[in-house]
Amino acid sequence: MNGNGRVHHRTGDDIPDYRHGAPIALKYVKRGYHLLVRHALVLTLAPFAAMGFLELTSMYHNGDLERLWFTARETEVTVSLLVFILSCLLLVSIIATYFAKRSPPVYLLGYHCYKGQPHLKLSKELFMEMTKKKEQQGVFTEESVTFQEKVLHRGGLGDETYIPEGIMSDPVDASMEAARDEAREVLFTCVEETLAKTGIKPQKVDILIVNCSLFNPTPSLSAMIVNKFKMRSNVITYNLAGMGCSAGVISIGLAEQLLQVYPNSTALVVSTENITQNWYFGNEKSMLIPNCLFRVGGAAIVLSNRRRHKKRAKYQLMHVVRTHMGQDDAHYECVYQKQDSNKETGVFLSKDLMKIAGHALKANITTLGPLTLPLSEQLLFFVNLVARKVLSMKVKPYIPDFKLAFEHFCIHTGGRGVIDAIEKQLELTHDMVGPSRETLYRYGNISSSSIWYVLSNIETKKGVKKGERVWQIAFGSGFKCNSAVWKAVNNVDERHVAWLEATDVDKKVK
């Protein structure tokens, strides 16, 4: 999804400032607090039960229980003691049942981000050369060429992004087979590298989820992977389509839910977008923007719910929060695949896209806040909310400090406007959004896989320490804003291939 507000002579400031905008819908606050308090009783009693169990264990080893039993028999309080012991055993049984029935953890064992072939790099100069050639052929008008050049230079992309072979060729090859070739190159490379990195054999994959919005052949992309890697006949497969740039988080959420159902399982999640058949050869400005921002990319991620994998895992998945604004027509239609007046197919982007993204962001973080913010921030926010909503006091909304909840931020690289706006709205530092800007510059808008490129940048250049938290946030058609929260279970400093040859990115990004 593109989020470059400047294309329509707007700026990142046009995203509604959730700090001073319309009142926060109470339903989003309720969602977060409902999730927080759902297990409040168990969380409150668990420490006391644990203390009781440890005390009983200590008394047993020290012989206190045996002496207490003899004393009870001599003083005729045997029944009372028996009731006491049975009560303790019942309490221990309840706690044991809870731990036996609790949801298994979801660990991230490893992932790989696709890096294109050198001959498929698309510099800004080459992009304009190709575009002007299409103008000479009567495909683009002079106005459309000028518009694309403006978007390209304001979009935040560098000169080393990648496009597929079919678009690079002359004449352009947008055939079904060319699109399949692009999918094979990206998907097979990501899966092969990820499985090798994590030591998981293809036949050991229990769940396979693939998301790609705009290219959905038959057989599906998930079937393509099953065939290539000769996976088991009973592997559980899903192929998610049409869900936009936030589908990467949606796939993680689906994998999490499946891993709650299937014990001792391994899930493979693959996120990508296909460019070959989705390059727009028309002259509608609102449909030309994707040409300037979207580029080839993909990522494959291995997840496991086996507790023994914690020692070699990178992260544990803590939360997935999905927000869907599709009940409103303006939100639903703001990113819309359609044909123009000349029957050329492309993706329409509404001029209100930034405003709509702001609404979705506010709804998402209002639900996410109670799950992740420190108790002090939650109390301040709650008191402020009661003062404004219940007591009708004229006080400014209290803005929680999300920097207290997360150490690392992976913002979807929808465009320079999106990154700038989130930096301002969440009051993040330049260093916190730096990895997202570098990813946009080096790889462009790589759709649902972009949050993994940002995380790989952080791991390669900074590293993630054990206990630190990562927030992945993405926007997508529909309209959706989705978040995934991870906690590092070990120190992570992997050097990803995607960033090993891009040491000059820091110098180029302003």
Coordinates of C-alpha atoms in Angstrom, one line a residue:
M1 CA 0.0 0.0 0.0
N2 CA 1.3 3.4 -0.9
G3 CA 1.2 6.1 1.7
N4 CA 3.1 9.0 0.1
G5 CA 0.8 11.9 0.9
R6 CA 3.0 14.4 -1.0
V7 CA 1.8 13.0 -4.3
H8 CA -1.4 14.9 -4.1
H9 CA 0.2 18.0 -2.7
R10 CA -0.4 16.8 0.8
T11 CA 2.1 16.1 3.5
G12 CA 2.5 13.5 6.2
D13 CA 0.9 16.1 8.6
D14 CA -2.4 15.3 6.8
I15 CA -2.7 12.1 8.8
P16 CA -5.2 13.0 11.6
D17 CA -3.3 13.7 14.7
Y18 CA -4.7 11.0 17.1
R19 CA -3.4 13.1 20.0
H20 CA -5.8 16.0 19.3
G21 CA -8.3 14.5 16.9
A22 CA -11.7 13.0 17.3
P23 CA -12.6 11.3 20.6
I24 CA -11.3 7.8 20.9
A25 CA -14.0 5.2 20.4
L26 CA -14.6 3.5 23.7
K27 CA -15.1 0.1 21.9
Y28 CA -11.4 0.1 21.0
V29 CA -10.4 0.8 24.6
K30 CA -12.7 -1.9 25.9
R31 CA -11.1 -4.5 23.5
G32 CA -7.7 -3.9 25.0
Y33 CA -8.8 -3.9 28.6
H34 CA -11.0 -7.0 28.0
L35 CA -7.9 -8.9 26.9
L36 CA -5.9 -7.6 29.8
V37 CA -8.4 -8.6 32.5
R38 CA -9.7 -11.8 31.0
H39 CA -7.1 -13.8 33.0
A40 CA -6.8 -11.3 35.9
L41 CA -8.1 -13.8 38.5
V42 CA -5.7 -16.5 37.5
L43 CA -2.8 -14.1 37.4
T44 CA -3.7 -12.8 40.8
L45 CA -4.1 -16.2 42.5
A46 CA -1.2 -17.9 40.7
P47 CA 1.5 -16.4 42.9
F48 CA -0.3 -17.4 46.1
A49 CA -0.9 -21.0 44.8
A50 CA 2.8 -21.3 43.9
M51 CA 3.8 -20.1 47.4
G52 CA 1.5 -22.7 48.9
F53 CA 2.8 -25.5 46.8
L54 CA 6.4 -24.6 47.6
E55 CA 5.6 -24.4 51.3
L56 CA 3.9 -27.9 51.2
T57 CA 6.9 -29.3 49.4
S58 CA 9.3 -27.8 52.0
M59 CA 7.2 -29.2 54.8
Y60 CA 7.2 -32.7 53.2
H61 CA 11.0 -32.8 52.7
N62 CA 11.6 -31.5 56.3
G63 CA 9.2 -34.1 57.8
D64 CA 6.9 -31.4 59.1
L65 CA 3.8 -32.9 57.5
E66 CA 4.5 -36.3 59.1
R67 CA 5.0 -34.8 62.5
L68 CA 1.9 -32.7 62.0
W69 CA -0.1 -35.8 61.2
F70 CA 1.0 -37.6 64.4
T71 CA 0.2 -34.4 66.4
A72 CA -3.2 -34.2 64.8
R73 CA -4.0 -37.8 65.7
E74 CA -3.0 -37.3 69.3
T75 CA -5.0 -34.1 69.7
E76 CA -8.1 -35.4 67.8
V77 CA -8.0 -32.9 64.9
T78 CA -7.4 -35.5 62.2
V79 CA -10.5 -34.5 60.2
S80 CA -9.6 -30.8 60.2
L81 CA -6.1 -31.6 59.0
L82 CA -7.4 -33.9 56.4
V83 CA -9.6 -31.2 55.0
F84 CA -6.7 -28.8 55.0
I85 CA -4.5 -31.2 53.1
L86 CA -7.2 -32.0 50.6
S87 CA -7.8 -28.3 50.1
C88 CA -4.2 -27.8 49.3
L89 CA -4.1 -30.7 46.9
L90 CA -7.2 -29.3 45.2
L91 CA -5.6 -25.9 44.8
V92 CA -2.4 -27.5 43.4
S93 CA -4.6 -29.6 41.0
I94 CA -6.3 -26.4 39.8
I95 CA -3.0 -24.7 39.1
A96 CA -1.6 -27.8 37.4
T97 CA -4.7 -28.0 35.2
Y98 CA -4.3 -24.3 34.3
F99 CA -0.7 -24.8 33.2
A100 CA -1.6 -28.0 31.3
K101 CA -4.4 -26.2 29.4
R102 CA -2.6 -22.8 28.8
S103 CA -1.9 -21.7 25.3
P104 CA 1.4 -22.9 24.0
P105 CA 4.0 -20.2 23.2
V106 CA 4.7 -19.3 19.6
Y107 CA 8.4 -18.9 18.8
L108 CA 10.1 -17.4 15.8
L109 CA 13.0 -19.7 14.9
G110 CA 14.3 -17.7 11.9
Y111 CA 13.4 -16.0 8.6
H112 CA 14.9 -14.9 5.3
C113 CA 14.3 -11.8 3.2
Y114 CA 14.7 -12.0 -0.6
K115 CA 17.4 -10.1 -2.3
G116 CA 17.0 -9.6 -6.1
Q117 CA 19.4 -10.3 -8.9
P118 CA 21.9 -7.5 -9.7
H119 CA 20.7 -7.1 -13.3
L120 CA 17.2 -6.4 -12.1
K121 CA 18.1 -3.3 -10.1
L122 CA 15.9 -0.3 -11.0
S123 CA 17.6 3.1 -10.5
K124 CA 15.5 6.3 -10.8
E125 CA 17.4 7.1 -14.0
L126 CA 16.5 3.7 -15.6
F127 CA 12.9 4.0 -14.4
M128 CA 12.5 7.3 -16.2
E129 CA 14.2 6.0 -19.3
M130 CA 11.8 3.1 -19.4
T131 CA 8.8 5.4 -18.8
K132 CA 9.8 7.8 -21.5
K133 CA 10.2 5.0 -24.0
K134 CA 6.6 4.0 -23.2
E135 CA 5.6 7.6 -23.8
Q136 CA 7.2 7.4 -27.3
Q137 CA 5.2 4.3 -27.9
G138 CA 2.0 6.1 -27.0
V139 CA 1.4 4.3 -23.7
F140 CA 2.0 7.2 -21.3
T141 CA 1.2 10.9 -21.9
E142 CA 3.7 13.6 -21.2
E143 CA 1.7 14.7 -18.1
S144 CA 1.8 11.1 -16.8
V145 CA 5.6 10.9 -17.3
T146 CA 6.1 14.2 -15.4
F147 CA 3.8 13.0 -12.6
Q148 CA 5.7 9.7 -12.2
E149 CA 9.0 11.5 -12.1
K150 CA 7.7 13.8 -9.3
V151 CA 6.4 10.8 -7.3
L152 CA 9.6 8.9 -7.8
H153 CA 11.9 11.7 -6.5
R154 CA 9.6 12.3 -3.5
G155 CA 8.9 8.7 -2.6
G156 CA 12.0 8.0 -0.6
L157 CA 13.3 5.2 -2.9
G158 CA 17.0 4.8 -3.9
D159 CA 18.6 3.4 -7.0
E160 CA 18.9 -0.3 -5.9
T161 CA 15.4 -1.5 -5.7
Y162 CA 14.3 -4.5 -7.8
I163 CA 11.7 -5.2 -10.4
P164 CA 10.8 -8.6 -12.1
E165 CA 12.3 -9.9 -15.3
G166 CA 9.1 -9.4 -17.2
I167 CA 8.9 -5.7 -16.5
M168 CA 12.6 -5.2 -17.2
S169 CA 12.4 -6.9 -20.6
D170 CA 11.6 -5.0 -23.8
P171 CA 8.9 -5.5 -24.8
V172 CA 7.3 -6.0 -21.4
D173 CA 6.3 -9.6 -20.7
A174 CA 3.3 -9.6 -18.4
S175 CA 2.2 -13.1 -19.2
M176 CA 1.0 -15.7 -16.7
E177 CA 4.2 -17.6 -17.1
A178 CA 6.3 -14.5 -16.4
A179 CA 4.3 -13.9 -13.3
R180 CA 4.8 -17.5 -12.2
D181 CA 8.6 -17.1 -12.8
E182 CA 8.7 -14.1 -10.5
A183 CA 6.8 -16.1 -7.8
R184 CA 9.0 -19.1 -8.2
E185 CA 12.2 -17.0 -7.9
V186 CA 11.1 -15.1 -4.8
L187 CA 9.1 -17.9 -3.0
F188 CA 11.5 -20.7 -3.6
T189 CA 14.6 -18.7 -2.6
C190 CA 13.0 -17.5 0.6
V191 CA 11.7 -20.9 1.7
E192 CA 14.9 -22.7 0.8
E193 CA 17.1 -20.3 2.7
T194 CA 14.8 -20.2 5.7
L195 CA 14.5 -23.9 6.1
A196 CA 18.3 -24.3 5.7
K197 CA 18.9 -21.6 8.3
T198 CA 16.6 -23.1 10.9
G199 CA 17.5 -26.7 10.2
I200 CA 13.8 -27.6 9.4
K201 CA 13.3 -30.2 6.7
P202 CA 10.4 -29.5 4.3
Q203 CA 8.7 -32.7 5.4
K204 CA 8.7 -31.5 9.0
V205 CA 6.5 -28.4 8.1
D206 CA 3.0 -28.9 9.5
I207 CA 1.4 -25.6 8.5
L208 CA 2.1 -23.5 5.4
I209 CA 0.6 -20.1 4.9
V210 CA 1.3 -17.9 1.9
N211 CA 0.0 -14.4 1.3
C212 CA 0.0 -12.5 -2.0
S213 CA -2.7 -9.9 -2.8
L214 CA -2.7 -9.5 -6.5
F215 CA -1.5 -12.7 -8.1
N216 CA -3.5 -15.9 -7.4
P217 CA -3.0 -18.6 -10.0
T218 CA -4.4 -22.1 -10.0
P219 CA -2.9 -24.2 -8.5
S220 CA -2.2 -21.8 -5.7
L221 CA 1.2 -20.4 -4.6
S222 CA 1.0 -22.6 -1.5
A223 CA 0.5 -25.6 -3.8
M224 CA 3.5 -24.4 -5.8
I225 CA 5.7 -24.6 -2.7
V226 CA 4.3 -28.0 -1.6
N227 CA 5.2 -29.3 -5.1
K228 CA 8.6 -27.8 -5.2
F229 CA 9.7 -29.0 -1.7
K230 CA 7.8 -32.3 -1.7
M231 CA 6.0 -31.6 1.5
R232 CA 3.8 -34.1 3.3
S233 CA 0.3 -34.9 2.0
N234 CA -1.3 -33.9 5.3
V235 CA 0.4 -30.5 5.5
I236 CA -2.2 -27.8 6.3
T237 CA -2.0 -25.1 3.7
Y238 CA -3.6 -21.6 3.3
N239 CA -3.3 -19.1 0.5
L240 CA -4.4 -15.5 1.5
A241 CA -5.3 -13.1 -1.3
G242 CA -6.4 -9.5 -1.7
M243 CA -5.5 -8.5 1.9
G244 CA -3.0 -5.8 1.0
C245 CA 0.3 -4.8 2.6
S246 CA -0.8 -5.7 6.2
A247 CA -1.3 -9.4 5.2
G248 CA 2.1 -10.3 6.6
V249 CA 0.7 -9.7 10.1
I250 CA -2.5 -11.4 9.3
S251 CA -0.6 -14.5 8.2
I252 CA 1.3 -14.5 11.5
G253 CA -2.0 -14.1 13.4
L254 CA -3.5 -17.1 11.5
A255 CA -0.3 -19.2 12.2
E256 CA -0.6 -18.3 15.9
Q257 CA -4.2 -19.5 16.0
L258 CA -3.4 -22.7 14.2
L259 CA -0.5 -23.4 16.6
Q260 CA -2.9 -23.1 19.5
V261 CA -4.9 -26.0 18.0
Y262 CA -2.1 -28.3 16.7
P263 CA 0.4 -29.2 19.4
N264 CA 4.1 -29.8 18.7
S265 CA 3.9 -28.2 15.2
T266 CA 6.0 -26.1 12.9
A267 CA 4.5 -23.4 10.7
L268 CA 6.0 -21.8 7.6
V269 CA 4.7 -18.3 6.7
V270 CA 5.6 -16.8 3.3
S271 CA 4.8 -13.1 2.5
T272 CA 5.2 -11.5 -0.9
E273 CA 3.6 -9.5 -3.7
N274 CA 3.8 -10.1 -7.4
I275 CA 4.6 -7.1 -9.7
T276 CA 4.7 -8.7 -13.2
Q277 CA 0.9 -8.5 -14.0
N278 CA 0.3 -5.4 -11.9
W279 CA 2.4 -2.7 -13.6
Y280 CA -0.1 0.0 -14.7
F281 CA 0.1 1.1 -18.3
G282 CA -2.5 3.8 -18.2
N283 CA -2.7 7.6 -17.4
E284 CA -4.8 7.9 -14.3
K285 CA -2.6 9.6 -11.7
S286 CA -4.3 7.9 -8.8
M287 CA -3.3 4.5 -10.4
L288 CA 0.2 5.5 -11.5
I289 CA 1.6 5.8 -8.0
P290 CA 2.2 2.0 -7.4
N291 CA 4.5 2.0 -10.4
C292 CA 6.8 4.4 -8.6
L293 CA 6.9 2.7 -5.2
F294 CA 6.2 -1.0 -5.4
R295 CA 9.1 -3.3 -5.9
V296 CA 10.0 -7.0 -5.7
G297 CA 10.4 -8.5 -2.3
G298 CA 9.4 -11.5 -0.1
A299 CA 10.1 -13.1 3.2
A300 CA 9.7 -16.6 4.7
I301 CA 9.3 -17.2 8.5
V302 CA 9.5 -20.4 10.5
L303 CA 7.4 -20.6 13.7
S304 CA 7.1 -23.3 16.3
N305 CA 5.0 -24.0 19.4
R306 CA 7.5 -26.6 20.9
R307 CA 8.7 -25.3 24.2
R308 CA 12.1 -26.9 23.8
H309 CA 12.7 -24.6 20.8
K310 CA 12.9 -21.6 23.1
K311 CA 16.6 -22.1 23.6
R312 CA 17.3 -21.5 19.9
A313 CA 14.4 -19.2 19.0
K314 CA 14.8 -15.5 18.3
Y315 CA 11.5 -14.2 19.5
Q316 CA 8.3 -15.2 21.2
L317 CA 5.0 -13.8 19.7
M318 CA 3.2 -11.8 22.4
H319 CA 0.3 -10.1 20.7
V320 CA -1.4 -9.8 17.3
V321 CA -3.9 -6.9 17.1
R322 CA -6.0 -6.5 13.9
T323 CA -8.2 -3.5 13.1
H324 CA -10.5 -3.6 10.1
M325 CA -12.3 -0.4 9.1
G326 CA -14.1 -1.9 6.1
Q327 CA -17.5 -1.3 7.4
D328 CA -17.2 2.3 6.1
D329 CA -17.4 2.8 2.3
A330 CA -14.6 5.4 2.2
H331 CA -12.2 3.1 4.1
Y332 CA -13.2 0.1 2.0
E333 CA -12.7 1.9 -1.4
C334 CA -9.5 3.9 -0.6
V335 CA -7.2 1.2 -2.1
Y336 CA -9.1 -0.4 -4.9
Q337 CA -8.1 -2.6 -7.9
K338 CA -10.0 -1.6 -11.0
Q339 CA -9.9 -0.8 -14.7
D340 CA -9.6 2.8 -15.9
S341 CA -11.7 4.3 -18.8
N342 CA -9.4 2.5 -21.3
K343 CA -9.8 -0.9 -19.6
E344 CA -6.2 -0.8 -18.2
T345 CA -6.1 -2.6 -14.8
G346 CA -4.4 -1.0 -11.9
V347 CA -4.7 -0.1 -8.2
F348 CA -6.6 3.1 -7.4
L349 CA -5.3 5.1 -4.4
S350 CA -7.7 7.6 -2.8
K351 CA -6.6 11.2 -2.1
D352 CA -7.9 10.6 1.5
L353 CA -5.7 7.6 2.0
M354 CA -3.5 9.3 4.6
K355 CA -6.5 10.5 6.6
I356 CA -8.0 7.0 6.5
A357 CA -4.7 5.5 7.6
G358 CA -4.7 7.8 10.6
H359 CA -8.1 6.6 11.7
A360 CA -7.0 3.0 11.5
L361 CA -3.8 3.7 13.4
K362 CA -5.7 5.4 16.2
A363 CA -8.1 2.4 16.5
N364 CA -5.3 -0.1 16.5
I365 CA -3.1 1.5 19.1
T366 CA -6.0 2.2 21.4
T367 CA -6.6 -1.6 21.5
L368 CA -2.9 -2.4 21.7
G369 CA -2.1 0.1 24.5
P370 CA -3.6 -1.8 27.4
L371 CA -1.8 -5.0 26.3
T372 CA 1.7 -3.5 26.1
L373 CA 2.0 -0.2 28.0
P374 CA 3.4 -0.1 31.5
L375 CA 0.8 0.1 34.3
S376 CA 1.7 3.7 35.1
E377 CA 0.9 4.8 31.5
Q378 CA -2.3 2.8 31.5
L379 CA -3.5 4.4 34.7
L380 CA -2.8 7.9 33.5
F381 CA -4.6 7.2 30.2
F382 CA -7.6 5.6 32.0
V383 CA -7.9 8.5 34.5
N384 CA -7.7 11.0 31.6
L385 CA -10.3 9.1 29.7
V386 CA -12.7 9.0 32.6
A387 CA -12.2 12.7 33.2
R388 CA -13.1 13.5 29.6
K389 CA -15.8 10.9 28.9
V390 CA -17.5 10.5 32.3
L391 CA -16.9 13.7 34.1
S392 CA -17.0 15.9 30.9
M393 CA -13.9 17.8 32.1
K394 CA -12.2 19.9 29.5
V395 CA -8.7 18.5 29.6
K396 CA -6.3 17.5 26.9
P397 CA -6.2 13.8 25.9
Y398 CA -3.2 12.0 27.6
I399 CA -1.0 10.5 25.0
P400 CA 0.7 7.3 26.2
D401 CA 4.4 7.0 25.6
F402 CA 4.8 3.9 23.4
K403 CA 8.6 4.2 23.7
L404 CA 8.2 2.8 27.2
A405 CA 6.5 -0.3 25.7
F406 CA 8.9 -1.1 22.8
E407 CA 12.6 -0.8 22.1
H408 CA 12.3 -1.4 18.3
F409 CA 9.8 -0.3 15.7
C410 CA 9.2 -2.0 12.3
I411 CA 7.0 0.4 10.3
H412 CA 5.6 -0.8 6.9
T413 CA 7.5 1.0 4.1
G414 CA 4.3 2.3 2.4
G415 CA 6.1 5.6 1.5
R416 CA 8.0 8.5 3.0
G417 CA 4.7 10.1 4.1
V418 CA 3.6 7.1 6.2
I419 CA 6.9 6.8 8.0
D420 CA 7.2 10.5 8.7
A421 CA 3.6 10.7 10.0
I422 CA 4.0 7.7 12.4
E423 CA 7.2 9.2 13.6
K424 CA 5.4 12.4 14.5
Q425 CA 2.2 10.8 15.9
L426 CA 4.0 8.3 18.2
E427 CA 6.7 10.9 19.0
L428 CA 9.5 8.4 18.0
T429 CA 13.1 9.4 17.6
H430 CA 14.9 9.5 14.3
D431 CA 16.9 6.4 15.3
M432 CA 13.7 4.4 15.9
V433 CA 12.3 5.0 12.4
G434 CA 15.8 4.9 10.7
P435 CA 15.5 1.2 9.8
S436 CA 12.2 1.7 8.1
R437 CA 13.5 4.7 6.1
E438 CA 16.6 2.6 5.1
T439 CA 14.4 -0.2 4.0
L440 CA 12.2 2.1 1.9
Y441 CA 15.3 3.6 0.3
R442 CA 17.0 0.2 -0.4
Y443 CA 14.1 -2.0 -1.4
G444 CA 11.0 0.3 -1.9
N445 CA 7.5 -0.6 -0.9
I446 CA 7.8 -4.4 -0.7
S447 CA 4.2 -4.8 0.6
S448 CA 3.5 -7.4 3.3
S449 CA 7.2 -8.5 3.6
S450 CA 8.5 -5.0 4.4
I451 CA 8.2 -5.4 8.2
W452 CA 10.7 -8.3 8.0
Y453 CA 13.2 -6.3 6.0
V454 CA 13.0 -3.6 8.7
L455 CA 13.6 -6.2 11.4
S456 CA 16.5 -7.8 9.5
N457 CA 18.0 -4.3 9.2
I458 CA 17.7 -3.8 13.0
E459 CA 19.3 -7.3 13.7
T460 CA 22.1 -6.7 11.3
K461 CA 23.1 -3.1 12.2
K462 CA 22.0 -2.8 15.9
G463 CA 21.1 -6.2 17.3
V464 CA 18.2 -7.0 19.6
K465 CA 19.0 -7.9 23.2
K466 CA 17.2 -10.6 25.2
G467 CA 14.0 -9.2 26.7
E468 CA 13.6 -6.3 24.2
R469 CA 10.3 -5.9 22.5
V470 CA 9.6 -5.3 18.8
W471 CA 6.5 -3.7 17.3
Q472 CA 5.6 -4.5 13.7
I473 CA 2.9 -2.3 12.3
A474 CA 1.4 -2.4 8.8
F475 CA -1.4 -0.9 6.8
G476 CA -3.4 -2.6 4.0
S477 CA -6.4 -2.4 1.7
G478 CA -9.8 -3.0 3.2
F479 CA -8.9 -0.8 5.2
K480 CA -6.7 -2.4 7.8
C481 CA -4.1 -1.6 10.4
N482 CA -2.4 -4.6 12.0
S483 CA 0.2 -5.0 14.7
A484 CA 2.4 -7.8 15.9
V485 CA 4.4 -7.7 19.1
W486 CA 7.5 -9.9 19.7
K487 CA 9.8 -10.3 22.7
A488 CA 13.4 -11.5 22.2
V489 CA 14.0 -14.7 24.1
N490 CA 17.7 -14.6 23.2
N491 CA 20.2 -12.0 22.0
V492 CA 19.8 -11.6 18.3
D493 CA 22.5 -10.2 16.0
E494 CA 22.2 -12.1 12.8
R495 CA 23.8 -10.6 9.8
H496 CA 21.2 -10.8 7.0
V497 CA 22.2 -11.2 3.4
A498 CA 19.7 -8.5 2.5
W499 CA 21.9 -5.9 4.2
L500 CA 25.4 -7.1 3.9
E501 CA 26.1 -5.2 0.7
A502 CA 24.2 -2.1 1.5
T503 CA 26.7 -0.5 3.9
D504 CA 26.3 2.9 2.2
V505 CA 22.6 3.2 2.9
D506 CA 23.1 5.2 6.1
K507 CA 25.1 7.8 4.2
K508 CA 22.5 8.2 1.5
V509 CA 19.3 8.4 3.6
K510 CA 18.7 11.9 4.9

